[in-house]
CSV table of C-alpha atoms and ligand atoms in Angstrom, one decimal:
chain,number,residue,atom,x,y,z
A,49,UNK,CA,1.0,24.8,-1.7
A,50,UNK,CA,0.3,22.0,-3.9
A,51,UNK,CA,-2.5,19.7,-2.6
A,52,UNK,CA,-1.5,15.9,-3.7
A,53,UNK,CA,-3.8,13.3,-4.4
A,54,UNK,CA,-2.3,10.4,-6.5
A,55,UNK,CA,-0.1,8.7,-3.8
A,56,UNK,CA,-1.4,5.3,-5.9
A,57,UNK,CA,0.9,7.0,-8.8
A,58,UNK,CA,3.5,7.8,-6.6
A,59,UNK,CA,4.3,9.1,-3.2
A,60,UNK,CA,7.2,11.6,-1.7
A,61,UNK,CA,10.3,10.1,0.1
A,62,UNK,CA,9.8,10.1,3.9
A,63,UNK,CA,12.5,12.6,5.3
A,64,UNK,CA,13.6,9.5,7.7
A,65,UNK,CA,13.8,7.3,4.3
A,66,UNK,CA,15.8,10.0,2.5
A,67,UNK,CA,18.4,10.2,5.5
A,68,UNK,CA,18.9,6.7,5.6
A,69,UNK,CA,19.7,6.8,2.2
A,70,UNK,CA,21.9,9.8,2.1
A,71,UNK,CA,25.2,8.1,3.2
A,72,UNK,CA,25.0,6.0,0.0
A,73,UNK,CA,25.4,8.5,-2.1
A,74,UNK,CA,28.9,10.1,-1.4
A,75,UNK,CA,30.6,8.9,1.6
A,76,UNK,CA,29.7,5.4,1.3
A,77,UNK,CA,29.8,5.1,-2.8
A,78,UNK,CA,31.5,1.6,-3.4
A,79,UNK,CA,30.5,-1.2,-5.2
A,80,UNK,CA,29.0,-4.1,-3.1
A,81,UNK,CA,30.7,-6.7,-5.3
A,82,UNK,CA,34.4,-5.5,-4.5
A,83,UNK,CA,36.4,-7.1,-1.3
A,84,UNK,CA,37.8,-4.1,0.3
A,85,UNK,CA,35.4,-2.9,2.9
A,86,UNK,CA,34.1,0.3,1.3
A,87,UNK,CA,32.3,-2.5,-0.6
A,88,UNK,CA,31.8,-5.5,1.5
A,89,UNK,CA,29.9,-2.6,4.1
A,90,UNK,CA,27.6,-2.0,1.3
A,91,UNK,CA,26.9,-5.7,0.9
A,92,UNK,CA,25.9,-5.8,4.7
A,93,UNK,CA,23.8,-2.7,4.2
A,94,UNK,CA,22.2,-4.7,1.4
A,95,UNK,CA,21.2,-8.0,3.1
A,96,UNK,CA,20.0,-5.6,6.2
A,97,UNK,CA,17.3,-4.4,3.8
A,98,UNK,CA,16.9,-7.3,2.4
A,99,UNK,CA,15.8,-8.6,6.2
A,100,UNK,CA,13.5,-6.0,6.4
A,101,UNK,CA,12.0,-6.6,3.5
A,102,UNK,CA,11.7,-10.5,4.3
A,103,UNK,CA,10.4,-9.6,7.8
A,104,UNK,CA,7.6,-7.6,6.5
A,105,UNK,CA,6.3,-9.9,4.3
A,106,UNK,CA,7.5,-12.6,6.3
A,107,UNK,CA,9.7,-14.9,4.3
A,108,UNK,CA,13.5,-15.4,4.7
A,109,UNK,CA,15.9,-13.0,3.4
A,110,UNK,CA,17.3,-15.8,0.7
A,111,UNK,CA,13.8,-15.0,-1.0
A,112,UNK,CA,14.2,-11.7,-1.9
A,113,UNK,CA,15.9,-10.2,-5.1
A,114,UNK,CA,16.1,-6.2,-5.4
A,115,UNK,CA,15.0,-5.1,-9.0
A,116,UNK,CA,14.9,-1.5,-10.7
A,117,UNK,CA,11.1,-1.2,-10.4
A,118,UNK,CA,8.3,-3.0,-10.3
A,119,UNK,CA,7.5,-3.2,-13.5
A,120,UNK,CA,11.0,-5.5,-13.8
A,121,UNK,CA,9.8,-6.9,-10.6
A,122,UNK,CA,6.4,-8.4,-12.3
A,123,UNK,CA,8.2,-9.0,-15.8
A,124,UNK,CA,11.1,-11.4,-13.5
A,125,UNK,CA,8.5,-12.9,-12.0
A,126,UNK,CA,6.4,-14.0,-15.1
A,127,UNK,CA,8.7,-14.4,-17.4
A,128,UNK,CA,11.6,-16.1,-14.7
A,129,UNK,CA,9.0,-18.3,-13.8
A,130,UNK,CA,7.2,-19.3,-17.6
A,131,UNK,CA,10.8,-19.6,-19.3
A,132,UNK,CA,12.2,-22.1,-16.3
A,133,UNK,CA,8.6,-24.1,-16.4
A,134,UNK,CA,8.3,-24.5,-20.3
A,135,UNK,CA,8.7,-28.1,-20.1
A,136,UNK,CA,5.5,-28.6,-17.1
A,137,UNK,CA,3.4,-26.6,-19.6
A,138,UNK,CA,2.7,-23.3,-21.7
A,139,UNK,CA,-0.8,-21.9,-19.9
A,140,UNK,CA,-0.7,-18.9,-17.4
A,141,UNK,CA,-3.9,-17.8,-16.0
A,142,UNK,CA,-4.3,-14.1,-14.7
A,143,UNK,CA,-6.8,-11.2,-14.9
A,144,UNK,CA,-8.1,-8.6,-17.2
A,145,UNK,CA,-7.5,-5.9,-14.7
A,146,UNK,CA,-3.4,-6.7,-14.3
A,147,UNK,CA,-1.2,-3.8,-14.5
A,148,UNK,CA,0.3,-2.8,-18.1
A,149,UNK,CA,3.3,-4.5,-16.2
A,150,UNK,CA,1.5,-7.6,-16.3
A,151,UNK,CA,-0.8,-7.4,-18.7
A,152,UNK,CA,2.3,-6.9,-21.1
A,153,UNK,CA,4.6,-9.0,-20.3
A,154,UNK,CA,1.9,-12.0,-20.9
A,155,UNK,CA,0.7,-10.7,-24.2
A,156,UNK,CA,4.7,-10.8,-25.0
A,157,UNK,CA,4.6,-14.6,-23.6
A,158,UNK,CA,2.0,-15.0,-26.4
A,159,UNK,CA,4.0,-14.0,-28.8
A,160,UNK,CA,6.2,-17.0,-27.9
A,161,UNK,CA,3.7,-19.7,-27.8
A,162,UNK,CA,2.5,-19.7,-23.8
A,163,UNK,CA,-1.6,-19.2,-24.0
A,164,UNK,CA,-2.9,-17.0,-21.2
A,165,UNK,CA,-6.1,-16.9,-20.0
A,166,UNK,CA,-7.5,-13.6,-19.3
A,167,UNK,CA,-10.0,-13.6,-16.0
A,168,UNK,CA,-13.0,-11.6,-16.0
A,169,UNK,CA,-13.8,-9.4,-13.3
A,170,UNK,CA,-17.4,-8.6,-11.3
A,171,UNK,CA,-18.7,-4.9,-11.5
A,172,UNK,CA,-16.5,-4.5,-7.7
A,173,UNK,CA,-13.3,-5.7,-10.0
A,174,UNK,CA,-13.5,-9.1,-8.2
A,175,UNK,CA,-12.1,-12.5,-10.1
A,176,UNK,CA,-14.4,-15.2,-9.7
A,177,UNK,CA,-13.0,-18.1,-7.9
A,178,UNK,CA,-14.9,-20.9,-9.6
A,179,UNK,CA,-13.7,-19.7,-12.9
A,180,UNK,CA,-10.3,-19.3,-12.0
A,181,UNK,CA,-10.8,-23.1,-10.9
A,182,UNK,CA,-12.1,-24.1,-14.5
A,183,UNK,CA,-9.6,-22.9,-16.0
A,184,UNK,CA,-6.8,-24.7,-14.6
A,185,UNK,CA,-5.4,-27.4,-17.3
A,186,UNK,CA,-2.9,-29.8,-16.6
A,187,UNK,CA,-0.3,-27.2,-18.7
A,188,UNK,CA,-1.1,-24.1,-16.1
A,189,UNK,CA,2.0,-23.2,-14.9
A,190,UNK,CA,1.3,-20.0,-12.9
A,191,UNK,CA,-1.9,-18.0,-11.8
A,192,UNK,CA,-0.8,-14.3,-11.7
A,193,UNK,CA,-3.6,-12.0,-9.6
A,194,UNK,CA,-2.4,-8.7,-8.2
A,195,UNK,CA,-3.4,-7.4,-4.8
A,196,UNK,CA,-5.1,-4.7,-5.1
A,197,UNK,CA,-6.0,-2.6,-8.3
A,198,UNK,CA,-4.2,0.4,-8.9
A,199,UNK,CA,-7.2,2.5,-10.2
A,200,UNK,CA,-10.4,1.0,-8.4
A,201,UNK,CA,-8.5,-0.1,-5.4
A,202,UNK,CA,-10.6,-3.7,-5.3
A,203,UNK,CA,-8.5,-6.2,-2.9
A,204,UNK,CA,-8.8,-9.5,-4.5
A,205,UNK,CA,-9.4,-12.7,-2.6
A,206,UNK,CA,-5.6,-13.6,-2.5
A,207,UNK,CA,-5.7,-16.4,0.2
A,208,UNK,CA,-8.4,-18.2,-1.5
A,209,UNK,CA,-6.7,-17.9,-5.0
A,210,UNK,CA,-3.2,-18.9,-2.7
A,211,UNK,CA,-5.5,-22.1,-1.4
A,212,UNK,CA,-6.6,-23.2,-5.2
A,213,UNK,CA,-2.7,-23.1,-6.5
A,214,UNK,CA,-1.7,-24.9,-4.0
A,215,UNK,CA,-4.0,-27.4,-4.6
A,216,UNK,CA,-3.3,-27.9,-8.2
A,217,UNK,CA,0.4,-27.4,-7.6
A,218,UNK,CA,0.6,-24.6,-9.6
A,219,UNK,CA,2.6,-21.3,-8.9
A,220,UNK,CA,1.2,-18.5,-7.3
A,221,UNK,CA,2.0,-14.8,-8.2
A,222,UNK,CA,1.4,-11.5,-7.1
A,223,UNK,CA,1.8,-8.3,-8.0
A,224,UNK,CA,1.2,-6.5,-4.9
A,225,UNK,CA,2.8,-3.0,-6.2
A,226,UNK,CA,-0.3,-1.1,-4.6
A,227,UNK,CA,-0.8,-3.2,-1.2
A,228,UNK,CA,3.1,-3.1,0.2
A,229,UNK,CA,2.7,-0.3,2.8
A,230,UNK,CA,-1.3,-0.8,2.9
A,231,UNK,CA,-1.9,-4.1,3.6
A,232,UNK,CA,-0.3,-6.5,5.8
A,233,UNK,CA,1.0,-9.3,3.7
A,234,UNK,CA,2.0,-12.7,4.7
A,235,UNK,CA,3.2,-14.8,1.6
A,236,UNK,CA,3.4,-18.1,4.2
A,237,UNK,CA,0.2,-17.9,5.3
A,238,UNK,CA,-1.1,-16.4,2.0
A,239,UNK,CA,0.2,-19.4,-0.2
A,240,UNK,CA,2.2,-16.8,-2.4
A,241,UNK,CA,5.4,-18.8,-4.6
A,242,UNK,CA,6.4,-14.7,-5.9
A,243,UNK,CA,5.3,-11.3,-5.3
A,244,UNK,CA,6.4,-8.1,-6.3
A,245,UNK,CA,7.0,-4.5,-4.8
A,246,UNK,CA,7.8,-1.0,-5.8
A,247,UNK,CA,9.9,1.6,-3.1
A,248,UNK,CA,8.0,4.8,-4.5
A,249,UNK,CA,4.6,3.6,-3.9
A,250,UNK,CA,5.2,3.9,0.0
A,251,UNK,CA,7.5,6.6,0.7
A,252,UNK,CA,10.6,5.1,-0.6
A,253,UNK,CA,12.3,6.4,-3.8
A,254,UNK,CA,11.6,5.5,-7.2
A,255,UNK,CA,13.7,3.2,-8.8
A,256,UNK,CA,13.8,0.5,-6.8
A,257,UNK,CA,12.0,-2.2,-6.3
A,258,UNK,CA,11.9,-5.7,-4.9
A,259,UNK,CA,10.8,-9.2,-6.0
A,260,UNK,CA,9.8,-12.4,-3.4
A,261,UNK,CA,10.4,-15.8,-4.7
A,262,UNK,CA,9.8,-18.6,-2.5
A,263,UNK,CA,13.1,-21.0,-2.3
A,264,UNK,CA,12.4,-23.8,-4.8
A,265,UNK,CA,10.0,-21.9,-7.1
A,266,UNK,CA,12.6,-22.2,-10.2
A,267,UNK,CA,13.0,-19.3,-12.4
A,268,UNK,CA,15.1,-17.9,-14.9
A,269,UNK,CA,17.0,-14.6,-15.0
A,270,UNK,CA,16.0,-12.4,-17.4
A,271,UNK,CA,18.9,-9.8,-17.7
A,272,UNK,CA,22.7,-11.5,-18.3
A,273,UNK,CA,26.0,-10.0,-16.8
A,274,UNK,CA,27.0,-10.3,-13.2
A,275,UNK,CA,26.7,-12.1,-10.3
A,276,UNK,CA,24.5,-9.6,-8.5
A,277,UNK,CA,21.7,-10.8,-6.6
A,278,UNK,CA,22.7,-14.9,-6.6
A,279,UNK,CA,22.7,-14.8,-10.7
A,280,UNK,CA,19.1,-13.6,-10.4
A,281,UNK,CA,19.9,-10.0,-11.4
A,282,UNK,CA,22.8,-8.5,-12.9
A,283,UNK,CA,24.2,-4.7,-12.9
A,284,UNK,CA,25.4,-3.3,-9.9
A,285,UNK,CA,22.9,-2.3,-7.0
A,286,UNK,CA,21.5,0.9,-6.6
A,287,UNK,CA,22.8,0.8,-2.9
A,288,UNK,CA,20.9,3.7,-1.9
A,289,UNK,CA,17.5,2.8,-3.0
A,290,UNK,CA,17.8,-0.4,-1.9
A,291,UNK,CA,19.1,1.0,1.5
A,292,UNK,CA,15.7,3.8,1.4
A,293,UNK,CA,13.1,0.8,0.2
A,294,UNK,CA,14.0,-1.2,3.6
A,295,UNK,CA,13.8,1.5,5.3
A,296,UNK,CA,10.3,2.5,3.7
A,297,UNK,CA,8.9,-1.1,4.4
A,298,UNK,CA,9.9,-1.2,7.7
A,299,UNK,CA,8.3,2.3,8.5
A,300,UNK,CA,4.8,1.3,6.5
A,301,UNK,CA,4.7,-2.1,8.3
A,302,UNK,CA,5.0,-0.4,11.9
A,303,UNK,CA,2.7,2.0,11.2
A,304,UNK,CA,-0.1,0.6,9.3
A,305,UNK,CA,-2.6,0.3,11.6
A,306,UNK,CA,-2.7,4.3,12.1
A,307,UNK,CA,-2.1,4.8,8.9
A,308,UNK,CA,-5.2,2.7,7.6
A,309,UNK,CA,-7.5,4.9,10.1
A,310,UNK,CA,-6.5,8.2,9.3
A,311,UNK,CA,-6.9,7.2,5.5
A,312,UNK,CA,-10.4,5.3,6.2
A,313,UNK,CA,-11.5,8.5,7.3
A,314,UNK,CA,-10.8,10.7,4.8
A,315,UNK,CA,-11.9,8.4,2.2
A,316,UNK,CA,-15.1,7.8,3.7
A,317,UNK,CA,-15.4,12.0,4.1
A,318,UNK,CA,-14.9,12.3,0.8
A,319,UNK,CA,-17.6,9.6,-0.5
A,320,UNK,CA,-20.0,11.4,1.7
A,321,UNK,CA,-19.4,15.3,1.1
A,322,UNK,CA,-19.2,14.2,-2.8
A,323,UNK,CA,-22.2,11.9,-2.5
A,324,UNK,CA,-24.2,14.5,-0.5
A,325,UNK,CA,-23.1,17.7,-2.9
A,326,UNK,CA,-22.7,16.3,-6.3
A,327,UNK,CA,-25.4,14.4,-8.3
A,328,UNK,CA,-25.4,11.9,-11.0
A,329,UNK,CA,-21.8,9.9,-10.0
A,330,UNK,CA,-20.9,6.2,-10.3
A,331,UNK,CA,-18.8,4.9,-7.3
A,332,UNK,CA,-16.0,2.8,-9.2
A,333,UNK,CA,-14.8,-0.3,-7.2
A,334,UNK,CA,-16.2,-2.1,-4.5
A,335,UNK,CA,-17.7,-0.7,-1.1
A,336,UNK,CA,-15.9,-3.6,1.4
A,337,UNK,CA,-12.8,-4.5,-0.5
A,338,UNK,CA,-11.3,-2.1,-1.3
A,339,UNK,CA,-7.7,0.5,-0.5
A,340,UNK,CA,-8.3,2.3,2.5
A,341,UNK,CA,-6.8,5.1,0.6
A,342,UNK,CA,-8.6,4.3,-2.7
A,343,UNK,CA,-11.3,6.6,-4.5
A,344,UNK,CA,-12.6,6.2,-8.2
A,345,UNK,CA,-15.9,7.8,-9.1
A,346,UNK,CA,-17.2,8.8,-12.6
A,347,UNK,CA,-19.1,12.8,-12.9
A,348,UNK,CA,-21.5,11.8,-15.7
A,349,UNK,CA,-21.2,14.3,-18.6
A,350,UNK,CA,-17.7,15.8,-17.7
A,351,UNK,CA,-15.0,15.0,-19.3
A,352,UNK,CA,-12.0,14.0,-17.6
A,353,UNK,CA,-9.1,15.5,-19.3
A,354,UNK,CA,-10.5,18.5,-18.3
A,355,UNK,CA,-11.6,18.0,-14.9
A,356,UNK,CA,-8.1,17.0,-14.0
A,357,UNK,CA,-6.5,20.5,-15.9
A,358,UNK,CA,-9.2,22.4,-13.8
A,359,UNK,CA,-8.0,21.1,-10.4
A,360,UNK,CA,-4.3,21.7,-11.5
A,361,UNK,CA,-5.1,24.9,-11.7
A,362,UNK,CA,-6.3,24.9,-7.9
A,363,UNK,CA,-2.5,23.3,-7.2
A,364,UNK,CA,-4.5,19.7,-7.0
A,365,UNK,CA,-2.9,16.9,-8.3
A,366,UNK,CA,-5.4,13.7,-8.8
A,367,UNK,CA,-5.5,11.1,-11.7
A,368,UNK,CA,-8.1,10.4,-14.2
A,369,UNK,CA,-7.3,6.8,-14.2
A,370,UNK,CA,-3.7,5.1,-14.1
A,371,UNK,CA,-1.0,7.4,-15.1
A,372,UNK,CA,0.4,5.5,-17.6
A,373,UNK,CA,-2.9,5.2,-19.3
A,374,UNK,CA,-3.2,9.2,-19.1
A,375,UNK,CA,-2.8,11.8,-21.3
A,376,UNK,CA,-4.6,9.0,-24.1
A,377,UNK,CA,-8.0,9.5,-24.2
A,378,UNK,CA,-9.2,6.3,-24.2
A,379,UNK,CA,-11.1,5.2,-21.6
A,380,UNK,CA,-9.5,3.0,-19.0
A,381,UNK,CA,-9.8,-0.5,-19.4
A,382,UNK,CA,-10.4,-1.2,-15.7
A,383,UNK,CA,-13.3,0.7,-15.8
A,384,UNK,CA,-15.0,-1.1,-19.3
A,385,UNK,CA,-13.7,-4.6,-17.3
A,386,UNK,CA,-16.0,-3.7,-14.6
A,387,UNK,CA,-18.8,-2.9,-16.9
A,388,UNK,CA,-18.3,1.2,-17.2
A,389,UNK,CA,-20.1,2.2,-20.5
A,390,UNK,CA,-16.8,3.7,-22.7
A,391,UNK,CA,-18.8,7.6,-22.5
A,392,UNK,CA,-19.2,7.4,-18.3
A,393,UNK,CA,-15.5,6.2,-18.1
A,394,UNK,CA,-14.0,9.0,-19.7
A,395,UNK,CA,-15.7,11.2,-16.5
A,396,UNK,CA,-13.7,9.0,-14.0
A,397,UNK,CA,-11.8,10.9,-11.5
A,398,UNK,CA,-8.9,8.7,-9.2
A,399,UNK,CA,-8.4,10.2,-5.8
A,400,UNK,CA,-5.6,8.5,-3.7
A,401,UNK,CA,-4.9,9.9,0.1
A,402,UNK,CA,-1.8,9.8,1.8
A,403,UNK,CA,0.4,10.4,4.8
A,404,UNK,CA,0.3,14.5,4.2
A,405,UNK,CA,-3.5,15.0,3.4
A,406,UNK,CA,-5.4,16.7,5.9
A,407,UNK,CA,-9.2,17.1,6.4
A,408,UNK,CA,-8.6,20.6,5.9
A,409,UNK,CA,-7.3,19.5,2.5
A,410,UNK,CA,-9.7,17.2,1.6
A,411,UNK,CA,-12.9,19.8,2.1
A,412,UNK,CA,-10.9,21.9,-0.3
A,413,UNK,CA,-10.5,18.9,-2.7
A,414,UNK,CA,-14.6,18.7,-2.3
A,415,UNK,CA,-15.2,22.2,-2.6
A,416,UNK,CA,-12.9,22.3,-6.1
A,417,UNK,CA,-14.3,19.5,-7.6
A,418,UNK,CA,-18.0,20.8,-7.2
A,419,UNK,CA,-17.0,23.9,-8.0
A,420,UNK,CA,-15.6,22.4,-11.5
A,421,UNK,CA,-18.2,20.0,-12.1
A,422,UNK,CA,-20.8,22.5,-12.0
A,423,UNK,CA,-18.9,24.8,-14.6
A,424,UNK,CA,-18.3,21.6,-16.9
A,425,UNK,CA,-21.6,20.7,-16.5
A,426,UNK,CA,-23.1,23.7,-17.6
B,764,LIG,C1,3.0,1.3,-10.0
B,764,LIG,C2,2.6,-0.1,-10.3
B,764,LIG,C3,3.5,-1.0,-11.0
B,764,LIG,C4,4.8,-0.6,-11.6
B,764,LIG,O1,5.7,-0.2,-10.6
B,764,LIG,P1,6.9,0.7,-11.1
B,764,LIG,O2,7.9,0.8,-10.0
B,764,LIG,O3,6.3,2.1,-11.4
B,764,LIG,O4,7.5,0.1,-12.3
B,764,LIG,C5,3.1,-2.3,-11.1
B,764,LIG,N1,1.9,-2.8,-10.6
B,764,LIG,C6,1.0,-2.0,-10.0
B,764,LIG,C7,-0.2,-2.5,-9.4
B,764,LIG,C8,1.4,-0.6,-9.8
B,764,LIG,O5,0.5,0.2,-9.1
């Protein structure tokens, strides 16, 4: 049995997900744009998801737009929202730790004349407030700060970032890909104008993904052709992932209490047993704020590549950093953001519970990465 460890790269569909979405695959196939009701029920089906998704992060259901991914989900939001606010200014502030999703789409922005400012991060991966503050301009358009990192797991002060936009009057994004399904999110009480989600990161299928804006944040669509999703998204709607991605929001919201603990506890196992058996490590991230699911330490002398081909041998799936910086064998640039020397970096090793890992698991996790360290060491 393989032993998984990299639920912040992706995660399994929950069986109760998958049969909600089953229906839309063969039985109830039509397109939710046509009139008969093979359709129009599919449209209904839609907007029930979309309530669930609106509940959870409690908005109204007019505010949400379902998107392919996240990754379209953040490049709607940045690129909706810096194309529709040209004329208020050209200046986006956001953080040397974004996602490539992020990170990307504002170096494309760039390239067509909007100046982004970069924010630097604290050895935990935290922004620094008064910084963010001195660098608003009166052309800042949007602040974009994700939730939570997707390799070090640092939470970022969101309400207080939500509490200085509003007081410039300058939109507020989020990419909170990793904290859907971990963290309880209010975007009311949170001061969030946008904020994006991903279906496969809690239980839901890949594909899918959703995007917040808050009625009268203006933005511009980014993709041309239909009317889908009130002229915000064209092509057709991938019924059953939309279908499975309400459903896996409104199973992470009702049980995330639970599902915190039992993740608290494994993490803080691990820390301990890997603390207590292995020497010379760096704990990456920060100690308070951070994914209750979340580990990211660096084995000082072992090379990562090879640590993570050791453990899938032992059927144990774990990351050396983000996926989609793996398989390169540069070293990630979370870790040199946080002040990582480039030759510790290359040791890290990303280990993100879930829903299916066990204690029993987790000692065998321990045991194989001593086990492998000691060889590489040698
Ligand atoms: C996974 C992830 C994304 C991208 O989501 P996809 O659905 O895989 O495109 C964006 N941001 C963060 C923080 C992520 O972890």
């Amino acid at each position: 049995m393989i032993k998984y460890f990299d639920h912040a790269a992706t995660t399994a569909v929950d069986k109760e997900v998958f049969e909600a979405m089953k229906p839309y695959f063969m039985e109830k196939f039509g397109n939710a744009s046509s009139v008969y009701r093979l359709g129009k029920e599919n449209k209904e089906a839609i907007n029930i998801a979309r309530m669930k998704v609106a509940e959870a992060i409690n908005c109204n259901m007019n505010e949400i737009y379902f998107t392919s991914c996240g990754s379209e989900s953040d490049n709607l939001a940045i690129k909706g929202i810096a194309l529709a606010n040209s004329k208020k200014g050209n200046h986006i502030i956001t953080t040397e730790i974004e996602h490539p999703a992020v990170l990307n789409t504002c170096k494309s922005l760039e390239k067509q004349g909007y100046r982004i400012t970069y924010l630097k991060v604290d050895k935990e991966g935290l922004i620094n407030l008064e910084e963010l503050e001195r660098s608003i301009t009166p052309k800042t358009i949007l602040i974009s700060v994700m939730f939570a990192n997707n390799e070090i797991g640092t939470i970022e002060p969101i309400k207080e970032v939500g509490d200085i936009a509003k007081k410039y009057g300058i939109y507020f994004f989020v990419d909170a890909v990793q904290a859907i399904g971990n963290i309880k999110i209010d975007v009311k009480d949170l001061g969030i104008s946008a904020l994006s989600m991903s279906a496969h990161k809690f239980y839901g299928p890949k594909g899918v993904g959703a995007l917040y804006v808050k009625e009268g944040v203006e933005f511009t669509r980014i993709q041309d052709g239909g009317h889908q999703e009130r002229e915000k998204r064209a092509g057709t709607e991938n019924v059953p992932g939309i279908i499975g991605l309400g459903k896996a929001i409104e199973l992470a919201n009702t049980n995330i209490d639970a599902y915190n603990k039992k993740l608290l506890e494994l993490r803080e196992f691990y820390f301990s047993e890997i603390g207590k058996r292995i020497p010379n490590i760096l704990i990456n991230g920060s100690k308070n704020n951070r994914l209750a699911g979340n580990t990211n330490i660096c084995f000082k002398g072992v090379d990562g590549a090879r640590l993570l081909y050791e453990l899938d041998k032992r059927k144990i799936c774990a990351s050396s950093g983000s996926a989609c910086s793996a398989g390169l064998l540069k070293p990630s640039k979370v870790l040199l953001a946080i002040g990582v020397p480039s030759q510790i970096a290359r040791s890290s090793l990303r280990v993100t519970f879930g829903k299916e890992n066990t204690l029993e698991d987790t000692k065998y996790l321990v045991s194989s990465i001593e086990e492998v360290v000691k060889e590489l060491r040698r």
